[in-house]
């Protein structure tokens, strides 16, 4: 855009920008999850990450459908938030020695990712509805339900086992 104009003028522009942001974020998540699968020791945590990697690939396909329904090209814009969450996760994981404590760190990092996604999809759905895009809102709601279910599964795993195992680690 030119020197005297801004790229985001309308709610529609903001909605498109946010779609591009989450499209980029989901792609970064598909790159981060294989590393988390590798690092996780708890079999259910590992399995949970594997399941969510496949779901995330499906979520990218859903975003492609939304772009197509909107008549837009599939395009991502850098999401500094997801880059930061993933960077922080890698830094913390790199500092953890004990495998059980590492599982607790990986669970917490994954929940930070899910919470970011829940926030963004919640807003996208509200904007899609406001803009009269009910079909897009319904597609995005399928993804939001997966993100929420993943977050709940992670809470369940952490509270039923992972945190207790981590507590047993010796200094
Ligand atoms: Fe996702
Ligand atoms: Fe973002
Ligand atoms: Fe997710």
JSON list of C-alpha atoms and ligand atoms in Angstrom, two decimals:
[
{"chain": "A", "resi": 1, "resn": "UNK", "atom": "CA", "xyz": [0.00, 0.00, 0.00]},
{"chain": "A", "resi": 2, "resn": "UNK", "atom": "CA", "xyz": [1.04, 3.60, -0.52]},
{"chain": "A", "resi": 3, "resn": "UNK", "atom": "CA", "xyz": [2.67, 5.96, 1.90]},
{"chain": "A", "resi": 4, "resn": "UNK", "atom": "CA", "xyz": [-0.56, 7.63, 2.95]},
{"chain": "A", "resi": 5, "resn": "UNK", "atom": "CA", "xyz": [-2.82, 4.61, 3.17]},
{"chain": "A", "resi": 6, "resn": "UNK", "atom": "CA", "xyz": [-3.02, 1.76, 5.64]},
{"chain": "A", "resi": 7, "resn": "UNK", "atom": "CA", "xyz": [-3.57, -1.85, 4.59]},
{"chain": "A", "resi": 8, "resn": "UNK", "atom": "CA", "xyz": [-6.44, -2.52, 6.97]},
{"chain": "A", "resi": 9, "resn": "UNK", "atom": "CA", "xyz": [-9.34, -0.12, 6.45]},
{"chain": "A", "resi": 10, "resn": "UNK", "atom": "CA", "xyz": [-12.45, -2.18, 7.13]},
{"chain": "A", "resi": 11, "resn": "UNK", "atom": "CA", "xyz": [-13.64, -5.04, 9.30]},
{"chain": "A", "resi": 12, "resn": "UNK", "atom": "CA", "xyz": [-13.47, -7.18, 6.15]},
{"chain": "A", "resi": 13, "resn": "UNK", "atom": "CA", "xyz": [-9.77, -6.28, 5.77]},
{"chain": "A", "resi": 14, "resn": "UNK", "atom": "CA", "xyz": [-9.17, -7.11, 9.41]},
{"chain": "A", "resi": 15, "resn": "UNK", "atom": "CA", "xyz": [-10.97, -10.46, 8.99]},
{"chain": "A", "resi": 16, "resn": "UNK", "atom": "CA", "xyz": [-8.83, -11.33, 5.96]},
{"chain": "A", "resi": 17, "resn": "UNK", "atom": "CA", "xyz": [-5.66, -10.33, 7.80]},
{"chain": "A", "resi": 18, "resn": "UNK", "atom": "CA", "xyz": [-6.61, -12.56, 10.72]},
{"chain": "A", "resi": 19, "resn": "UNK", "atom": "CA", "xyz": [-7.34, -15.47, 8.36]},
{"chain": "A", "resi": 20, "resn": "UNK", "atom": "CA", "xyz": [-3.86, -15.05, 6.85]},
{"chain": "A", "resi": 21, "resn": "UNK", "atom": "CA", "xyz": [-2.34, -14.83, 10.33]},
{"chain": "A", "resi": 22, "resn": "UNK", "atom": "CA", "xyz": [-3.94, -18.08, 11.54]},
{"chain": "A", "resi": 23, "resn": "UNK", "atom": "CA", "xyz": [-3.07, -19.77, 8.21]},
{"chain": "A", "resi": 24, "resn": "UNK", "atom": "CA", "xyz": [0.59, -18.96, 8.87]},
{"chain": "A", "resi": 25, "resn": "UNK", "atom": "CA", "xyz": [0.24, -19.99, 12.54]},
{"chain": "A", "resi": 26, "resn": "UNK", "atom": "CA", "xyz": [-1.25, -23.41, 11.67]},
{"chain": "A", "resi": 27, "resn": "UNK", "atom": "CA", "xyz": [1.65, -24.04, 9.28]},
{"chain": "A", "resi": 28, "resn": "UNK", "atom": "CA", "xyz": [4.20, -23.19, 11.99]},
{"chain": "A", "resi": 29, "resn": "UNK", "atom": "CA", "xyz": [2.34, -25.55, 14.33]},
{"chain": "A", "resi": 30, "resn": "UNK", "atom": "CA", "xyz": [2.62, -28.43, 11.84]},
{"chain": "A", "resi": 31, "resn": "UNK", "atom": "CA", "xyz": [6.38, -27.80, 11.82]},
{"chain": "A", "resi": 32, "resn": "UNK", "atom": "CA", "xyz": [6.64, -27.61, 15.63]},
{"chain": "A", "resi": 33, "resn": "UNK", "atom": "CA", "xyz": [4.52, -30.67, 16.51]},
{"chain": "A", "resi": 34, "resn": "UNK", "atom": "CA", "xyz": [6.86, -33.35, 15.07]},
{"chain": "A", "resi": 35, "resn": "UNK", "atom": "CA", "xyz": [9.62, -32.02, 17.36]},
{"chain": "A", "resi": 36, "resn": "UNK", "atom": "CA", "xyz": [7.24, -32.14, 20.33]},
{"chain": "A", "resi": 37, "resn": "UNK", "atom": "CA", "xyz": [6.23, -35.72, 19.42]},
{"chain": "A", "resi": 38, "resn": "UNK", "atom": "CA", "xyz": [9.93, -36.65, 19.39]},
{"chain": "A", "resi": 39, "resn": "UNK", "atom": "CA", "xyz": [10.61, -35.05, 22.79]},
{"chain": "A", "resi": 40, "resn": "UNK", "atom": "CA", "xyz": [7.51, -36.36, 24.61]},
{"chain": "A", "resi": 41, "resn": "UNK", "atom": "CA", "xyz": [7.96, -39.49, 26.74]},
{"chain": "A", "resi": 42, "resn": "UNK", "atom": "CA", "xyz": [4.44, -40.11, 28.11]},
{"chain": "A", "resi": 43, "resn": "UNK", "atom": "CA", "xyz": [2.76, -42.37, 25.52]},
{"chain": "A", "resi": 44, "resn": "UNK", "atom": "CA", "xyz": [-0.60, -40.61, 25.76]},
{"chain": "A", "resi": 45, "resn": "UNK", "atom": "CA", "xyz": [1.01, -37.19, 25.39]},
{"chain": "A", "resi": 46, "resn": "UNK", "atom": "CA", "xyz": [2.94, -38.43, 22.34]},
{"chain": "A", "resi": 47, "resn": "UNK", "atom": "CA", "xyz": [-0.26, -39.93, 20.92]},
{"chain": "A", "resi": 48, "resn": "UNK", "atom": "CA", "xyz": [-2.17, -36.71, 21.65]},
{"chain": "A", "resi": 49, "resn": "UNK", "atom": "CA", "xyz": [0.40, -34.65, 19.74]},
{"chain": "A", "resi": 50, "resn": "UNK", "atom": "CA", "xyz": [0.25, -37.11, 16.82]},
{"chain": "A", "resi": 51, "resn": "UNK", "atom": "CA", "xyz": [-3.55, -36.86, 16.71]},
{"chain": "A", "resi": 52, "resn": "UNK", "atom": "CA", "xyz": [-3.40, -33.09, 16.83]},
{"chain": "A", "resi": 53, "resn": "UNK", "atom": "CA", "xyz": [-0.79, -32.95, 14.05]},
{"chain": "A", "resi": 54, "resn": "UNK", "atom": "CA", "xyz": [-3.26, -34.76, 11.77]},
{"chain": "A", "resi": 55, "resn": "UNK", "atom": "CA", "xyz": [-6.07, -32.46, 12.95]},
{"chain": "A", "resi": 56, "resn": "UNK", "atom": "CA", "xyz": [-3.90, -29.43, 12.26]},
{"chain": "A", "resi": 57, "resn": "UNK", "atom": "CA", "xyz": [-3.32, -30.63, 8.69]},
{"chain": "A", "resi": 58, "resn": "UNK", "atom": "CA", "xyz": [-7.12, -30.83, 8.34]},
{"chain": "A", "resi": 59, "resn": "UNK", "atom": "CA", "xyz": [-7.46, -27.33, 9.82]},
{"chain": "A", "resi": 60, "resn": "UNK", "atom": "CA", "xyz": [-5.15, -25.99, 7.11]},
{"chain": "A", "resi": 61, "resn": "UNK", "atom": "CA", "xyz": [-7.43, -27.62, 4.52]},
{"chain": "A", "resi": 62, "resn": "UNK", "atom": "CA", "xyz": [-10.43, -25.93, 6.17]},
{"chain": "A", "resi": 63, "resn": "UNK", "atom": "CA", "xyz": [-8.69, -22.54, 5.95]},
{"chain": "A", "resi": 64, "resn": "UNK", "atom": "CA", "xyz": [-8.07, -23.20, 2.24]},
{"chain": "A", "resi": 65, "resn": "UNK", "atom": "CA", "xyz": [-11.84, -23.79, 1.83]},
{"chain": "A", "resi": 66, "resn": "UNK", "atom": "CA", "xyz": [-12.54, -20.50, 3.64]},
{"chain": "A", "resi": 67, "resn": "UNK", "atom": "CA", "xyz": [-10.07, -18.61, 1.38]},
{"chain": "A", "resi": 68, "resn": "UNK", "atom": "CA", "xyz": [-11.75, -20.16, -1.64]},
{"chain": "A", "resi": 69, "resn": "UNK", "atom": "CA", "xyz": [-15.27, -19.26, -0.42]},
{"chain": "A", "resi": 70, "resn": "UNK", "atom": "CA", "xyz": [-14.04, -15.69, 0.13]},
{"chain": "A", "resi": 71, "resn": "UNK", "atom": "CA", "xyz": [-12.52, -15.59, -3.37]},
{"chain": "A", "resi": 72, "resn": "UNK", "atom": "CA", "xyz": [-9.08, -15.03, -1.86]},
{"chain": "A", "resi": 73, "resn": "UNK", "atom": "CA", "xyz": [-5.72, -16.59, -2.65]},
{"chain": "A", "resi": 74, "resn": "UNK", "atom": "CA", "xyz": [-4.28, -18.85, 0.06]},
{"chain": "A", "resi": 75, "resn": "UNK", "atom": "CA", "xyz": [-1.77, -16.57, 1.70]},
{"chain": "A", "resi": 76, "resn": "UNK", "atom": "CA", "xyz": [-0.15, -16.35, 5.11]},
{"chain": "A", "resi": 77, "resn": "UNK", "atom": "CA", "xyz": [1.18, -13.35, 6.97]},
{"chain": "A", "resi": 78, "resn": "UNK", "atom": "CA", "xyz": [3.75, -13.69, 9.73]},
{"chain": "A", "resi": 79, "resn": "UNK", "atom": "CA", "xyz": [2.18, -14.19, 13.14]},
{"chain": "A", "resi": 80, "resn": "UNK", "atom": "CA", "xyz": [4.74, -12.92, 15.67]},
{"chain": "A", "resi": 81, "resn": "UNK", "atom": "CA", "xyz": [2.64, -14.35, 18.50]},
{"chain": "A", "resi": 82, "resn": "UNK", "atom": "CA", "xyz": [2.86, -18.00, 17.38]},
{"chain": "A", "resi": 83, "resn": "UNK", "atom": "CA", "xyz": [6.53, -17.56, 16.49]},
{"chain": "A", "resi": 84, "resn": "UNK", "atom": "CA", "xyz": [7.08, -16.30, 20.05]},
{"chain": "A", "resi": 85, "resn": "UNK", "atom": "CA", "xyz": [5.08, -19.08, 21.71]},
{"chain": "A", "resi": 86, "resn": "UNK", "atom": "CA", "xyz": [7.01, -21.73, 19.74]},
{"chain": "A", "resi": 87, "resn": "UNK", "atom": "CA", "xyz": [10.36, -20.04, 20.43]},
{"chain": "A", "resi": 88, "resn": "UNK", "atom": "CA", "xyz": [9.61, -19.90, 24.14]},
{"chain": "A", "resi": 89, "resn": "UNK", "atom": "CA", "xyz": [8.56, -23.58, 24.11]},
{"chain": "A", "resi": 90, "resn": "UNK", "atom": "CA", "xyz": [11.83, -24.61, 22.43]},
{"chain": "A", "resi": 91, "resn": "UNK", "atom": "CA", "xyz": [13.92, -22.52, 24.82]},
{"chain": "A", "resi": 92, "resn": "UNK", "atom": "CA", "xyz": [12.21, -23.93, 27.89]},
{"chain": "A", "resi": 93, "resn": "UNK", "atom": "CA", "xyz": [12.31, -27.52, 26.60]},
{"chain": "A", "resi": 94, "resn": "UNK", "atom": "CA", "xyz": [16.02, -27.11, 25.86]},
{"chain": "A", "resi": 95, "resn": "UNK", "atom": "CA", "xyz": [16.62, -26.24, 29.51]},
{"chain": "A", "resi": 96, "resn": "UNK", "atom": "CA", "xyz": [14.74, -29.20, 31.02]},
{"chain": "A", "resi": 97, "resn": "UNK", "atom": "CA", "xyz": [16.83, -32.22, 32.05]},
{"chain": "A", "resi": 98, "resn": "UNK", "atom": "CA", "xyz": [14.29, -34.70, 33.47]},
{"chain": "A", "resi": 99, "resn": "UNK", "atom": "CA", "xyz": [11.95, -36.49, 31.03]},
{"chain": "A", "resi": 100, "resn": "UNK", "atom": "CA", "xyz": [8.88, -36.21, 33.27]},
{"chain": "A", "resi": 101, "resn": "UNK", "atom": "CA", "xyz": [9.48, -32.49, 33.86]},
{"chain": "A", "resi": 102, "resn": "UNK", "atom": "CA", "xyz": [9.98, -32.11, 30.10]},
{"chain": "A", "resi": 103, "resn": "UNK", "atom": "CA", "xyz": [6.55, -33.72, 29.52]},
{"chain": "A", "resi": 104, "resn": "UNK", "atom": "CA", "xyz": [5.02, -31.14, 31.89]},
{"chain": "A", "resi": 105, "resn": "UNK", "atom": "CA", "xyz": [6.80, -28.33, 30.01]},
{"chain": "A", "resi": 106, "resn": "UNK", "atom": "CA", "xyz": [5.65, -29.68, 26.61]},
{"chain": "A", "resi": 107, "resn": "UNK", "atom": "CA", "xyz": [2.06, -29.97, 27.84]},
{"chain": "A", "resi": 108, "resn": "UNK", "atom": "CA", "xyz": [2.10, -26.38, 29.09]},
{"chain": "A", "resi": 109, "resn": "UNK", "atom": "CA", "xyz": [3.62, -25.14, 25.83]},
{"chain": "A", "resi": 110, "resn": "UNK", "atom": "CA", "xyz": [1.01, -26.99, 23.77]},
{"chain": "A", "resi": 111, "resn": "UNK", "atom": "CA", "xyz": [-1.75, -25.43, 25.87]},
{"chain": "A", "resi": 112, "resn": "UNK", "atom": "CA", "xyz": [-0.32, -21.95, 25.22]},
{"chain": "A", "resi": 113, "resn": "UNK", "atom": "CA", "xyz": [-0.60, -22.72, 21.49]},
{"chain": "A", "resi": 114, "resn": "UNK", "atom": "CA", "xyz": [-4.18, -23.99, 21.86]},
{"chain": "A", "resi": 115, "resn": "UNK", "atom": "CA", "xyz": [-5.19, -20.92, 23.86]},
{"chain": "A", "resi": 116, "resn": "UNK", "atom": "CA", "xyz": [-3.82, -18.62, 21.17]},
{"chain": "A", "resi": 117, "resn": "UNK", "atom": "CA", "xyz": [-5.77, -20.56, 18.54]},
{"chain": "A", "resi": 118, "resn": "UNK", "atom": "CA", "xyz": [-8.96, -20.58, 20.62]},
{"chain": "A", "resi": 119, "resn": "UNK", "atom": "CA", "xyz": [-8.72, -16.80, 20.95]},
{"chain": "A", "resi": 120, "resn": "UNK", "atom": "CA", "xyz": [-8.14, -16.25, 17.23]},
{"chain": "A", "resi": 121, "resn": "UNK", "atom": "CA", "xyz": [-10.77, -18.69, 15.95]},
{"chain": "A", "resi": 122, "resn": "UNK", "atom": "CA", "xyz": [-13.32, -17.28, 18.43]},
{"chain": "A", "resi": 123, "resn": "UNK", "atom": "CA", "xyz": [-12.76, -13.79, 17.01]},
{"chain": "A", "resi": 124, "resn": "UNK", "atom": "CA", "xyz": [-12.73, -15.01, 13.39]},
{"chain": "A", "resi": 125, "resn": "UNK", "atom": "CA", "xyz": [-16.08, -16.74, 13.89]},
{"chain": "A", "resi": 126, "resn": "UNK", "atom": "CA", "xyz": [-17.61, -13.59, 15.40]},
{"chain": "A", "resi": 127, "resn": "UNK", "atom": "CA", "xyz": [-16.31, -11.45, 12.51]},
{"chain": "A", "resi": 128, "resn": "UNK", "atom": "CA", "xyz": [-17.42, -13.98, 9.87]},
{"chain": "A", "resi": 129, "resn": "UNK", "atom": "CA", "xyz": [-20.94, -13.95, 11.36]},
{"chain": "A", "resi": 130, "resn": "UNK", "atom": "CA", "xyz": [-20.95, -10.13, 11.54]},
{"chain": "A", "resi": 131, "resn": "UNK", "atom": "CA", "xyz": [-19.92, -9.98, 7.86]},
{"chain": "A", "resi": 132, "resn": "UNK", "atom": "CA", "xyz": [-22.69, -12.41, 6.86]},
{"chain": "A", "resi": 133, "resn": "UNK", "atom": "CA", "xyz": [-20.30, -15.29, 6.08]},
{"chain": "A", "resi": 134, "resn": "UNK", "atom": "CA", "xyz": [-22.21, -18.01, 7.89]},
{"chain": "A", "resi": 135, "resn": "UNK", "atom": "CA", "xyz": [-20.70, -20.84, 5.83]},
{"chain": "A", "resi": 136, "resn": "UNK", "atom": "CA", "xyz": [-17.16, -19.69, 6.71]},
{"chain": "A", "resi": 137, "resn": "UNK", "atom": "CA", "xyz": [-18.17, -19.25, 10.35]},
{"chain": "A", "resi": 138, "resn": "UNK", "atom": "CA", "xyz": [-19.41, -22.86, 10.45]},
{"chain": "A", "resi": 139, "resn": "UNK", "atom": "CA", "xyz": [-16.14, -24.18, 8.96]},
{"chain": "A", "resi": 140, "resn": "UNK", "atom": "CA", "xyz": [-14.07, -22.17, 11.44]},
{"chain": "A", "resi": 141, "resn": "UNK", "atom": "CA", "xyz": [-16.27, -23.44, 14.29]},
{"chain": "A", "resi": 142, "resn": "UNK", "atom": "CA", "xyz": [-15.28, -27.04, 13.44]},
{"chain": "A", "resi": 143, "resn": "UNK", "atom": "CA", "xyz": [-11.65, -26.10, 14.02]},
{"chain": "A", "resi": 144, "resn": "UNK", "atom": "CA", "xyz": [-12.43, -24.16, 17.20]},
{"chain": "A", "resi": 145, "resn": "UNK", "atom": "CA", "xyz": [-14.11, -27.27, 18.61]},
{"chain": "A", "resi": 146, "resn": "UNK", "atom": "CA", "xyz": [-10.95, -29.33, 17.89]},
{"chain": "A", "resi": 147, "resn": "UNK", "atom": "CA", "xyz": [-8.69, -26.75, 19.54]},
{"chain": "A", "resi": 148, "resn": "UNK", "atom": "CA", "xyz": [-10.91, -26.67, 22.65]},
{"chain": "A", "resi": 149, "resn": "UNK", "atom": "CA", "xyz": [-11.07, -30.47, 22.83]},
{"chain": "A", "resi": 150, "resn": "UNK", "atom": "CA", "xyz": [-7.27, -30.66, 22.51]},
{"chain": "A", "resi": 151, "resn": "UNK", "atom": "CA", "xyz": [-6.83, -28.13, 25.31]},
{"chain": "A", "resi": 152, "resn": "UNK", "atom": "CA", "xyz": [-9.19, -30.11, 27.55]},
{"chain": "A", "resi": 153, "resn": "UNK", "atom": "CA", "xyz": [-7.37, -33.38, 26.79]},
{"chain": "A", "resi": 154, "resn": "UNK", "atom": "CA", "xyz": [-4.08, -31.74, 27.73]},
{"chain": "A", "resi": 155, "resn": "UNK", "atom": "CA", "xyz": [-5.53, -30.44, 31.02]},
{"chain": "A", "resi": 156, "resn": "UNK", "atom": "CA", "xyz": [-6.84, -33.92, 31.75]},
{"chain": "A", "resi": 157, "resn": "UNK", "atom": "CA", "xyz": [-3.44, -35.52, 31.04]},
{"chain": "A", "resi": 158, "resn": "UNK", "atom": "CA", "xyz": [-1.54, -32.93, 33.07]},
{"chain": "A", "resi": 159, "resn": "UNK", "atom": "CA", "xyz": [-3.81, -33.16, 36.08]},
{"chain": "A", "resi": 160, "resn": "UNK", "atom": "CA", "xyz": [-4.27, -36.93, 36.05]},
{"chain": "A", "resi": 161, "resn": "UNK", "atom": "CA", "xyz": [-0.63, -37.94, 35.61]},
{"chain": "A", "resi": 162, "resn": "UNK", "atom": "CA", "xyz": [1.95, -35.70, 34.00]},
{"chain": "A", "resi": 163, "resn": "UNK", "atom": "CA", "xyz": [2.24, -33.09, 36.76]},
{"chain": "A", "resi": 164, "resn": "UNK", "atom": "CA", "xyz": [2.37, -35.78, 39.47]},
{"chain": "A", "resi": 165, "resn": "UNK", "atom": "CA", "xyz": [5.16, -37.65, 37.62]},
{"chain": "A", "resi": 166, "resn": "UNK", "atom": "CA", "xyz": [7.05, -34.39, 37.13]},
{"chain": "A", "resi": 167, "resn": "UNK", "atom": "CA", "xyz": [6.85, -33.66, 40.85]},
{"chain": "A", "resi": 168, "resn": "UNK", "atom": "CA", "xyz": [8.84, -36.86, 41.56]},
{"chain": "A", "resi": 169, "resn": "UNK", "atom": "CA", "xyz": [11.87, -35.65, 39.62]},
{"chain": "A", "resi": 170, "resn": "UNK", "atom": "CA", "xyz": [14.99, -35.21, 41.75]},
{"chain": "A", "resi": 171, "resn": "UNK", "atom": "CA", "xyz": [16.81, -31.90, 41.75]},
{"chain": "B", "resi": 1, "resn": "LIG", "atom": "FE1", "xyz": [-4.88, -25.43, 14.96]},
{"chain": "B", "resi": 2, "resn": "LIG", "atom": "FE1", "xyz": [-1.24, -13.78, 15.14]},
{"chain": "B", "resi": 3, "resn": "LIG", "atom": "FE1", "xyz": [-4.34, -26.62, 17.85]}
]
